[in-house]
Coordinates of C-alpha atoms (C1' of nucleotides) in Angstrom, one line a residue:
Chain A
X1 CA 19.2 22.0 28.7
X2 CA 22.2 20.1 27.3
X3 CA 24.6 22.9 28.8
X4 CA 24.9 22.8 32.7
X5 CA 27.7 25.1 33.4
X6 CA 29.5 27.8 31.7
X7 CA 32.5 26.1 31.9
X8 CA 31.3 23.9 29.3
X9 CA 29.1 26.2 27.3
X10 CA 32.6 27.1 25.1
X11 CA 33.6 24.0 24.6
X12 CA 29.9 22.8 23.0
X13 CA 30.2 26.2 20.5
X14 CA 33.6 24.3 19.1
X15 CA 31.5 21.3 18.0
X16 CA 29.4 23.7 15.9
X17 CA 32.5 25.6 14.5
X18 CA 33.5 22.3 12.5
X19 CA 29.7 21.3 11.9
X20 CA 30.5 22.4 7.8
X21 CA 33.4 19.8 7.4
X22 CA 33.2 17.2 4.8
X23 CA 34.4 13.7 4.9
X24 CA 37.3 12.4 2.8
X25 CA 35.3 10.5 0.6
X26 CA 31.4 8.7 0.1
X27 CA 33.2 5.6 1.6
X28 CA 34.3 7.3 4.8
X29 CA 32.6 5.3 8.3
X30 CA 30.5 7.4 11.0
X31 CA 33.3 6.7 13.3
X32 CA 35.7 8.9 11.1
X33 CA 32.8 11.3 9.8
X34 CA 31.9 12.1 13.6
X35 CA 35.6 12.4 14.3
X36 CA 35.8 15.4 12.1
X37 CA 32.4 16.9 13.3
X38 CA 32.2 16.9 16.6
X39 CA 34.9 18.1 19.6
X40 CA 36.1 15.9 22.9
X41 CA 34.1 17.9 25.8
X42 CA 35.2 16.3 29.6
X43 CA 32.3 15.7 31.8
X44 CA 33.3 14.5 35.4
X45 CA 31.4 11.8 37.2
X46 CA 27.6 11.7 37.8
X47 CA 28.0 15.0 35.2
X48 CA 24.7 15.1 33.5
X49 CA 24.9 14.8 29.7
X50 CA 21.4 15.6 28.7
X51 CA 17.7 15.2 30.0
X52 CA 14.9 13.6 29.4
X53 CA 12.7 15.4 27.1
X54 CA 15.7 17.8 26.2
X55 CA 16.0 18.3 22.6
X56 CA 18.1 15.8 21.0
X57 CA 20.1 18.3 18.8
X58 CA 23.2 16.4 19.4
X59 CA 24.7 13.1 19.6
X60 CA 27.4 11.4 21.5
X61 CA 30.4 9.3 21.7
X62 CA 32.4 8.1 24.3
X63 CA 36.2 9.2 23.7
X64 CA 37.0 7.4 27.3
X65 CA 35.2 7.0 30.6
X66 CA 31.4 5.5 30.5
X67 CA 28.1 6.7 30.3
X68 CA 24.4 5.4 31.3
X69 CA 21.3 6.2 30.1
X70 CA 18.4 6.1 33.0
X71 CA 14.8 7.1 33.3
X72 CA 12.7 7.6 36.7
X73 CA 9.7 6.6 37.5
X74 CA 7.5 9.0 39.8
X75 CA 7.8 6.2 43.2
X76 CA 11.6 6.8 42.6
X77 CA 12.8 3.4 40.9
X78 CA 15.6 4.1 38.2
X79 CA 16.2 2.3 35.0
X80 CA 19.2 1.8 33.8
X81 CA 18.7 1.5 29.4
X82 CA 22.4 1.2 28.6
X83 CA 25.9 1.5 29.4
X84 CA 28.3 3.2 26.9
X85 CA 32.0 2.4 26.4
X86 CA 34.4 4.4 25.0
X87 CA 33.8 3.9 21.1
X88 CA 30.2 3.7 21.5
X89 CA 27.8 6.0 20.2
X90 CA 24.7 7.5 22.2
X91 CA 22.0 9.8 22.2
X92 CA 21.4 9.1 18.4
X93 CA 17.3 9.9 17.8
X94 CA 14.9 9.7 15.1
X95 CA 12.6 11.8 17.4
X96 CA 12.7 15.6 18.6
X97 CA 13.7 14.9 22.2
X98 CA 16.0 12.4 24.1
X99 CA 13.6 9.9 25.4
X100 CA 16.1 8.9 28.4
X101 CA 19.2 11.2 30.6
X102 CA 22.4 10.6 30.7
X103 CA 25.5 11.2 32.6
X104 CA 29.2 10.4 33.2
X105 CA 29.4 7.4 35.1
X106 CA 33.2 8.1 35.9
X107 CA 35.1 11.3 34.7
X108 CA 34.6 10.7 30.8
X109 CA 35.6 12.9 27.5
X110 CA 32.5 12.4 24.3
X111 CA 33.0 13.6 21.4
X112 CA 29.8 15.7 21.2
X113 CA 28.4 16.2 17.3
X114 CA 25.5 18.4 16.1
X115 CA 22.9 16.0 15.0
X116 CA 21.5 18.7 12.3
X117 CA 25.2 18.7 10.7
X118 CA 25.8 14.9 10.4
X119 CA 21.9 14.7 9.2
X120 CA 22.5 17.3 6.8
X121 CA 25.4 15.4 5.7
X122 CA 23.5 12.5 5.1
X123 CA 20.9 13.6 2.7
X124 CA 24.2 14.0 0.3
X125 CA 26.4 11.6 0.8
X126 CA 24.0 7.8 0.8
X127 CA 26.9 6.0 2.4
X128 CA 26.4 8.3 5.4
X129 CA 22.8 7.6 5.7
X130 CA 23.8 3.7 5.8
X131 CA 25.9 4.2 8.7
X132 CA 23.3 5.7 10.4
X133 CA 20.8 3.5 10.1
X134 CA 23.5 0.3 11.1
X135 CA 23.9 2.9 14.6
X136 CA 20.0 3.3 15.2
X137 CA 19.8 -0.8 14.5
X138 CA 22.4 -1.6 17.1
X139 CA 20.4 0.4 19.6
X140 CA 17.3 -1.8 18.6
X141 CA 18.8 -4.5 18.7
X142 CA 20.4 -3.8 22.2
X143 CA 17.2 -2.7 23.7
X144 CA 15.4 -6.2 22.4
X145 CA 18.3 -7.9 24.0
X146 CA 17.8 -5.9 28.0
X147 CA 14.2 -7.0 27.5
X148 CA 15.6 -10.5 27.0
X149 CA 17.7 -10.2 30.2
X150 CA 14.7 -8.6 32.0
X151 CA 12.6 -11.8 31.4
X152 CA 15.1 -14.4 33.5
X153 CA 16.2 -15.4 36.8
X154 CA 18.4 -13.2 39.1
X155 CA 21.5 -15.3 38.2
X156 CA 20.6 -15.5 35.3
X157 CA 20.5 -11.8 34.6
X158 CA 23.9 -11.6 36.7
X159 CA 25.8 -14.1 34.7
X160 CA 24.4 -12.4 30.8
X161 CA 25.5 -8.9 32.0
X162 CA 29.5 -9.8 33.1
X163 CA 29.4 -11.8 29.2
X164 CA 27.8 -9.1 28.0
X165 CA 30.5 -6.6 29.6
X166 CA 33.3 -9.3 28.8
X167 CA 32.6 -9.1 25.2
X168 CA 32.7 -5.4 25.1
X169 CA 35.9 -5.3 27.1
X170 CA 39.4 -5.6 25.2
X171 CA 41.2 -7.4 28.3
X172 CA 40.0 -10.7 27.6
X173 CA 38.6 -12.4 30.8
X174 CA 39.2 -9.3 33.3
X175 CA 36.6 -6.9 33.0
X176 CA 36.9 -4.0 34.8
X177 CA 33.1 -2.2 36.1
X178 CA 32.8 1.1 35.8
X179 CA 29.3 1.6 37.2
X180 CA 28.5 0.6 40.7
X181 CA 26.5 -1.9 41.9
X182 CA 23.4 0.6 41.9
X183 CA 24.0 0.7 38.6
X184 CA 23.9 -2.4 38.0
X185 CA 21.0 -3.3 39.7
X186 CA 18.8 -0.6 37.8
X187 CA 19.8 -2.3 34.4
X188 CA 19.3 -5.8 35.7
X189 CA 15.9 -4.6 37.6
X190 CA 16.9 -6.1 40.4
X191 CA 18.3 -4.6 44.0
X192 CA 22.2 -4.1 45.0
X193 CA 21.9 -7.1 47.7
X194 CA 20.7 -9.8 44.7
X195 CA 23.6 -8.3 42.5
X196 CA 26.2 -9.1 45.6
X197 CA 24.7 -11.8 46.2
X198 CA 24.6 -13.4 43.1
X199 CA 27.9 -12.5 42.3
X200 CA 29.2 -14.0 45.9
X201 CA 27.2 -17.4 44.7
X202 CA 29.1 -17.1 41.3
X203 CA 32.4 -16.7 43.2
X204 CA 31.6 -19.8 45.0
X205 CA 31.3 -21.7 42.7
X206 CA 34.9 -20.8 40.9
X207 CA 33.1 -19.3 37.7
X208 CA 34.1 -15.9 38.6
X209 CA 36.4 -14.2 40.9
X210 CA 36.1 -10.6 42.2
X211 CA 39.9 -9.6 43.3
X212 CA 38.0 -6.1 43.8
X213 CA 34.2 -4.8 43.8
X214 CA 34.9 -3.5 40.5
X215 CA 37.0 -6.2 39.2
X216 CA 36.0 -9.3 37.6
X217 CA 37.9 -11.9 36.1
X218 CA 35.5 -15.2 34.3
X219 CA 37.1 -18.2 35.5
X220 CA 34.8 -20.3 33.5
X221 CA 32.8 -18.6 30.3
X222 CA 30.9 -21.8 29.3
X223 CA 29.4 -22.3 32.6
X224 CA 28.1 -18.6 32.8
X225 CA 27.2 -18.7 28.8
X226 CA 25.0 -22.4 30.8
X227 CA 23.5 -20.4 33.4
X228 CA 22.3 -17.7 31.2
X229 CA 19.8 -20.0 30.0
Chain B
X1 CA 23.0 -3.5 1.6
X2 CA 20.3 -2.3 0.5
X3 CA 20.2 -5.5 -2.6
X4 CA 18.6 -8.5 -1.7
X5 CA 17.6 -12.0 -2.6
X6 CA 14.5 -12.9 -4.3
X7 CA 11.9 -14.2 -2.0
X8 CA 11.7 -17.7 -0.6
X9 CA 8.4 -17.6 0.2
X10 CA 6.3 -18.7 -3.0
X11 CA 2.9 -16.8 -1.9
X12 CA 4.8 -13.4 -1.2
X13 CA 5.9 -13.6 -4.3
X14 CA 2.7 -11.0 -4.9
X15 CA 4.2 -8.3 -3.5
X16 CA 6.5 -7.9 -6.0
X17 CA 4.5 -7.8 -8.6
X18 CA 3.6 -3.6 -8.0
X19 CA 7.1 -2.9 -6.1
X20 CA 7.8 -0.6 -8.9
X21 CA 4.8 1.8 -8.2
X22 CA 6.1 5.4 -7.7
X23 CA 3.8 7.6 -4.8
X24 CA 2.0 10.3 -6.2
X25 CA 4.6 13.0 -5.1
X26 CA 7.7 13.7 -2.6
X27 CA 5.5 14.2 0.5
X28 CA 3.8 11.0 0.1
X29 CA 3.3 9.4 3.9
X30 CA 4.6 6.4 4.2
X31 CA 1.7 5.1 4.7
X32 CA 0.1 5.8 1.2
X33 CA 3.4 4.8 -0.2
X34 CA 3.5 1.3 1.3
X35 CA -0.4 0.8 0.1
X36 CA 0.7 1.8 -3.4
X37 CA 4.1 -0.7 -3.1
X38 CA 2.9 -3.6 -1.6
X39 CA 0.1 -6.7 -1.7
X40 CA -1.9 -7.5 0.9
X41 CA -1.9 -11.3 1.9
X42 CA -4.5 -13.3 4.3
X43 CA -2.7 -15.2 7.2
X44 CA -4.5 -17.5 9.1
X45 CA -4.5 -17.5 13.6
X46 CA -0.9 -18.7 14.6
X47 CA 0.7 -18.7 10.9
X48 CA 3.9 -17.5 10.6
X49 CA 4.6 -14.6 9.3
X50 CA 8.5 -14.6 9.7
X51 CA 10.9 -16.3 11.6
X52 CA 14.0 -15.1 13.8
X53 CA 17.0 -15.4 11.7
X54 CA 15.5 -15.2 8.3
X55 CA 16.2 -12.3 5.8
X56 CA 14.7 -9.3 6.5
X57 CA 13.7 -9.0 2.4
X58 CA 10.1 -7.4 3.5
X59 CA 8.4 -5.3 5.3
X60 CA 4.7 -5.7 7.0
X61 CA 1.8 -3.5 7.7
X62 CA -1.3 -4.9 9.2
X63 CA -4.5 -4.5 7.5
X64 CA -6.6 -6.4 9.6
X65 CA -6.2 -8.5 12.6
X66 CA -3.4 -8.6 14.8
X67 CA 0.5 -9.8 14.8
X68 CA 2.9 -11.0 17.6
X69 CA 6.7 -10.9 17.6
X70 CA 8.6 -13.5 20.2
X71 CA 12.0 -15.1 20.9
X72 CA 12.0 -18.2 22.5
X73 CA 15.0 -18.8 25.0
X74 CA 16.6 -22.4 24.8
X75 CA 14.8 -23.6 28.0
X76 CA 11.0 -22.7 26.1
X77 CA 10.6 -19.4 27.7
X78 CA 8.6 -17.1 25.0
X79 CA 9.4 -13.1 25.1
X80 CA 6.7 -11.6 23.1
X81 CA 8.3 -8.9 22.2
X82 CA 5.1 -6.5 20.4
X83 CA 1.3 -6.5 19.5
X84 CA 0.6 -4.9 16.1
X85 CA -2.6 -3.8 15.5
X86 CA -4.0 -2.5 12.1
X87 CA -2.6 0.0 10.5
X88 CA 0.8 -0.5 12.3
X89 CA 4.2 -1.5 10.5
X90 CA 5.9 -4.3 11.7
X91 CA 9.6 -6.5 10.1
X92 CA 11.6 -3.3 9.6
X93 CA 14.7 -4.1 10.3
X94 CA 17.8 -2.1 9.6
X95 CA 20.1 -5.5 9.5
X96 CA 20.0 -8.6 7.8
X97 CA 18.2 -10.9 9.7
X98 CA 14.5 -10.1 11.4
X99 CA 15.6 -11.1 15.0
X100 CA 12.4 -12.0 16.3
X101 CA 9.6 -14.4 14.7
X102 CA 5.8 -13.0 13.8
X103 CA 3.1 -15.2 13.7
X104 CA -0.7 -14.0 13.3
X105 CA -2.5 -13.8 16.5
X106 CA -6.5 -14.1 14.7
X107 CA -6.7 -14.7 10.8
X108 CA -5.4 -11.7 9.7
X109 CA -4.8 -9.3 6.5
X110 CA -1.1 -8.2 6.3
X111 CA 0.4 -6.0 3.5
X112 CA 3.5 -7.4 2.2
X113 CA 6.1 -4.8 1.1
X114 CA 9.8 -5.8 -0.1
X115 CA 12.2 -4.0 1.6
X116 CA 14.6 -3.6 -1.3
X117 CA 12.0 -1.3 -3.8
X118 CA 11.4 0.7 -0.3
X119 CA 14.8 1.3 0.9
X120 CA 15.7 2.0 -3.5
X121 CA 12.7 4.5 -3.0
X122 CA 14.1 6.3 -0.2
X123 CA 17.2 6.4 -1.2
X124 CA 15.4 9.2 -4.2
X125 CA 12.8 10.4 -2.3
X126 CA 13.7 12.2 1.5
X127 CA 10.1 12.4 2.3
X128 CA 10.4 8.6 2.4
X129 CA 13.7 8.3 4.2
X130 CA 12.3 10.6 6.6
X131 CA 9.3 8.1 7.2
X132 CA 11.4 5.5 7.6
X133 CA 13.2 6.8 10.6
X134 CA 10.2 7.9 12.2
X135 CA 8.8 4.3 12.1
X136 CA 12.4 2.9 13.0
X137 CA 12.2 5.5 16.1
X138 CA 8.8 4.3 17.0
X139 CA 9.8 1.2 17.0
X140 CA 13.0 2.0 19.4
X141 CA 10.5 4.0 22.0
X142 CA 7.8 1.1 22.2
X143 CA 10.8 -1.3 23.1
X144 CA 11.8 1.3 25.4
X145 CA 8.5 1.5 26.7
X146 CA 8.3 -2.2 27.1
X147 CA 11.5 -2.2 29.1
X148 CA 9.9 0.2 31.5
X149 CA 6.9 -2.4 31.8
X150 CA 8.5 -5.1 32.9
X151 CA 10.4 -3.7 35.7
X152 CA 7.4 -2.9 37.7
X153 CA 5.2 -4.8 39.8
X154 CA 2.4 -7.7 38.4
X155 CA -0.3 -5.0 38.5
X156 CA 1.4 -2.1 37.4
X157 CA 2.4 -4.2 34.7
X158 CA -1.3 -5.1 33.9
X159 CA -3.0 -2.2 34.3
X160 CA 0.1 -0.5 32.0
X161 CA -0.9 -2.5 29.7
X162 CA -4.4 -1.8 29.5
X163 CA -4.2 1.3 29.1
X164 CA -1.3 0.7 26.6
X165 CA -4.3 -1.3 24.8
X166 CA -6.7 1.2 25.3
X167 CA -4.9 3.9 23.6
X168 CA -4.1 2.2 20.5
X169 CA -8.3 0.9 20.6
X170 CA -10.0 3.0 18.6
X171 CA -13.8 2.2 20.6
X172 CA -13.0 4.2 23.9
X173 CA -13.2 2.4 27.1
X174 CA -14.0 -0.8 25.6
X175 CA -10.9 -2.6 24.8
X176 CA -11.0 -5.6 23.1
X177 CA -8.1 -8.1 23.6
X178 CA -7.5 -10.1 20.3
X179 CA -4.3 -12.4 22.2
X180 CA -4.6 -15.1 24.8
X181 CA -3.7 -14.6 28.0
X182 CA -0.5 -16.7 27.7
X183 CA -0.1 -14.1 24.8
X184 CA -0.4 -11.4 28.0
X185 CA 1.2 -12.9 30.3
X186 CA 4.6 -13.7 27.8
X187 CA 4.6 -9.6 26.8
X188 CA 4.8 -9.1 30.7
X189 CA 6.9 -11.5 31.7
X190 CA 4.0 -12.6 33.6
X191 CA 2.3 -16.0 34.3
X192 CA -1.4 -16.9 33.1
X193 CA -2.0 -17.2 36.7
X194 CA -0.6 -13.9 37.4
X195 CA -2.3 -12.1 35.0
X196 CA -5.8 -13.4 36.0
X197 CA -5.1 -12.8 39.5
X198 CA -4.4 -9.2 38.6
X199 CA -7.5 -8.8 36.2
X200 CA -10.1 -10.1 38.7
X201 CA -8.5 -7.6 41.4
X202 CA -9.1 -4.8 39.1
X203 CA -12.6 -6.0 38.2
X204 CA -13.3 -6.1 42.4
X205 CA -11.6 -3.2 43.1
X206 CA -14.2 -1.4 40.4
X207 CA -11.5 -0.2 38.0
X208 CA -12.5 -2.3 35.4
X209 CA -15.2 -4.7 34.0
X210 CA -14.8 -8.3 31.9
X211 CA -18.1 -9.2 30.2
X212 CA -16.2 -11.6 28.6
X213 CA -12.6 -12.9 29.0
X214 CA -11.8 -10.9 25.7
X215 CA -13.2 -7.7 26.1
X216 CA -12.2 -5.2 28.9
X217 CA -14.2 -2.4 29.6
X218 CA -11.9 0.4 31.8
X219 CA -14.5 1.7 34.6
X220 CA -11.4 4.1 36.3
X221 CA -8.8 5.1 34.3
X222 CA -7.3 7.8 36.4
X223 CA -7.2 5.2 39.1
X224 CA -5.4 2.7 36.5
X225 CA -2.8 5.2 35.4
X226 CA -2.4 5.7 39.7
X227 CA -1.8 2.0 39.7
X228 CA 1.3 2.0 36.8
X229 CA 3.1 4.2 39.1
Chain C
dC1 C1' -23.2 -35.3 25.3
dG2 C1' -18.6 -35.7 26.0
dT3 C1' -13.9 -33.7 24.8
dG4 C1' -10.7 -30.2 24.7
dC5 C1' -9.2 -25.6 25.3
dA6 C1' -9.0 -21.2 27.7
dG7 C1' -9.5 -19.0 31.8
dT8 C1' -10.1 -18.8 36.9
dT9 C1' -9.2 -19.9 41.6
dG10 C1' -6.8 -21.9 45.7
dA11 C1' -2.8 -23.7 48.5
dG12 C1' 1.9 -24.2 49.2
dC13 C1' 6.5 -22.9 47.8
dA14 C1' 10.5 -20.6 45.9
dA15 C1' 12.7 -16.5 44.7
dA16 C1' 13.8 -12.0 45.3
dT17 C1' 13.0 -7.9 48.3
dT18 C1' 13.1 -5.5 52.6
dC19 C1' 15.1 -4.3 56.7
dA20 C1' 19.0 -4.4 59.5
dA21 C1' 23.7 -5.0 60.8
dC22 C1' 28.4 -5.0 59.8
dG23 C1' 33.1 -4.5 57.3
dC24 C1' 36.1 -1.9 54.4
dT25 C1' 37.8 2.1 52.2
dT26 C1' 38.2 7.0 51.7
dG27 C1' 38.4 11.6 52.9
dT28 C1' 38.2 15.2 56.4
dG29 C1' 39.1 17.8 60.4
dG30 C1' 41.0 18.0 65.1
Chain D
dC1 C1' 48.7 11.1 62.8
dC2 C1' 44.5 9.5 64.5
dA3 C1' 39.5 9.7 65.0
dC4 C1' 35.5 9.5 62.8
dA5 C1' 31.9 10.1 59.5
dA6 C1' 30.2 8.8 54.8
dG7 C1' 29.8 5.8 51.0
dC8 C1' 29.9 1.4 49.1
dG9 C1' 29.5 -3.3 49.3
dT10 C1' 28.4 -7.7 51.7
dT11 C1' 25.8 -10.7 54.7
dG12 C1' 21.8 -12.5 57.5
dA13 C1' 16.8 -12.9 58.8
dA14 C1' 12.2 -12.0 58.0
dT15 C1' 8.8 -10.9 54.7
dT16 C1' 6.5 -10.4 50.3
dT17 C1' 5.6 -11.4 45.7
dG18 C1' 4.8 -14.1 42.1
dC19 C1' 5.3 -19.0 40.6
dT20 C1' 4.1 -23.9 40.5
dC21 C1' 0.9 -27.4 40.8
dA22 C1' -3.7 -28.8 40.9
dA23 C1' -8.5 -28.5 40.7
dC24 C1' -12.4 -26.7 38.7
dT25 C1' -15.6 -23.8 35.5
dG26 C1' -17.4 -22.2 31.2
dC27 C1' -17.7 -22.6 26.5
dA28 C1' -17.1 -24.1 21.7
dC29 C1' -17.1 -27.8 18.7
dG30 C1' -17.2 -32.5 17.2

DNA sequence: CGTGCAGTTGAGCAAATTCAACGCTTGTGG
DNA sequence: CCACAAGCGTTGAATTTGCTCAACTGCACG
């Protein structure tokens, strides 16, 4: 079910009431067309967003806080598909049903937009339709990318995910995690104690520094951009 | 956009020749549309199809044989990144640029469709748009799928992909493998050792049989599918 | 009949995991 | 206000897994 209380069972009925709106104009970008369609929801942290295998009648976007995706195999192990920052869109399927869950890494708002609206939307209106397909293509194009990640070293992995992080932070060379090291760890495929520890080896080595567990500041960009192979 | 350049490859120049053909009616698959729009071409065992980073001005289905996509990483690591097997679509790519290469894994028939007259098409015809985002979403769930794979152990990962293999066969329990095992061993982040090692354990545990190096015939599946955990 | 390629097998090694202990922070109840 | 438990992260030692390197087999092709 995509509603897990009834505290926020109202709050997912005002998405619907502006479902009908119309953008400015054919030129107007999904960022602004979902802006008009959908309404800011707050989930708090580990809040589940959907389920796996839920129907995918909405779509998402993260106002502020984060998001993962995750599936579970049956012995337990989590995999982590993708972070989500605040601007970044999720939950976006071709399909009937969400292929992955998600939940609020930290207390988040997302903007939360019936998909039926915005796909009725873009049977009219071509430019739409584009936007769209650029989303879905970015999600492609991430996915081929973790596979990349999932193919190297532990430091390896370690290194491409805080440049991967940097670049979608605004604050230059401090990036600030939301996720823990868990997290982490189920999107790298590897355990917590290789995550520390690689990041302790990169600390060593003055091409990172971790003022806090959460807090990283790159010290020295090319040699991470070297070690990611 | 949805405008591109002309082709730069003289022998697809082909395909263009029927790009204008219009399907029989609005709830054409896009299958029969893509027969009806494009030219099928003979590629020869390790021709290239495409390579990463060139325009994405076509589209590909396989007609007979079989097709690999890969990235190679800067140190010579190769990421296969799919199989296609006839009758599957292959080259869509929402962007620009294909970001992975194709090369023919046996001599192989491929249909050649240009991207351009498709996307023109579907930009009339729903039915056709509609394909397209199926395919794209099939696409996204096999990479998904693949990210799933290589998380697990050597011979989840092998027997995972046997029965991955033996569901797209069309013969039942014989599967026959038209790649190498370097082919196997570079989808699953494997080594040829590796993947050996885990194929002779299946074959003396009873859960499969190799009459020849090519050809697996699964003796257990239930016990496979126990195995990919 | 040799040559080359693809695949298998073995031994030793390196990388990452597992298991276990410990430090630090946070929140809670006496 | 302090004591203490719980959660998160780090570190160390032992173990396991898969890799590297090397030898060897079978087979196709000249």
């Amino acid at each position: 079910m995509l509603v897990h209380n009834a505290a926020q069972m109202g709050t997912v009925r005002q998405a619907e009431a502006h479902a009908g709106h119309r953008p400015q104009g054919g030129k107007a970008a999904l960022a602004g067309t979902m802006e008009m369609m959908g309404a800011a929801m707050p989930f708090s942290r580990n809040a589940e967003v959907y389920g796996e295998n839920e129907p995918a009648d909405y779509l998402y976007k993260v106002v502020s806080g984060a998001v993962r995706t995750y599936k579970v195999l049956a012995d337990g192990r989590r995999q982590i598909g993708a972070f989500y920052l605040p601007g970044d869109v999720f939950g976006l399927e071709a399909g009937e049903e969400h292929t992955f869950s998600a939940e609020a890494i930290a207390d988040s708002k997302i903007l939360v937009i019936k998909r039926s609206a915005l796909m009725a939307l873009a049977d009219r209106d071509n430019e739409v339709a584009r936007q769209l397909w650029a989303e879905a293509s970015r999600e492609l194009r991430c996915v081929q990318d973790h596979i990349l990640l999932l193919i190297k070293t532990a430091k390896e992995r370690v290194a491409a995910f805080l440049l991967e992080m940097a670049k979608r932070s605004t604050n230059g060379n401090a990036v600030e995690l939301p996720m823990s090291r868990q997290d982490i760890a189920d999107y790298l495929g590897l355990t917590i104690e290789t995550v520390s520890r690689m990041l302790t080896d990169l600390e060593n080595a003055a091409t990172i520094e971790l003022p806090t567990s959460r807090r990283v500041v790159l010290r020295n960009r090319s040699a991470l951009a070297r070690i990611c192979g």
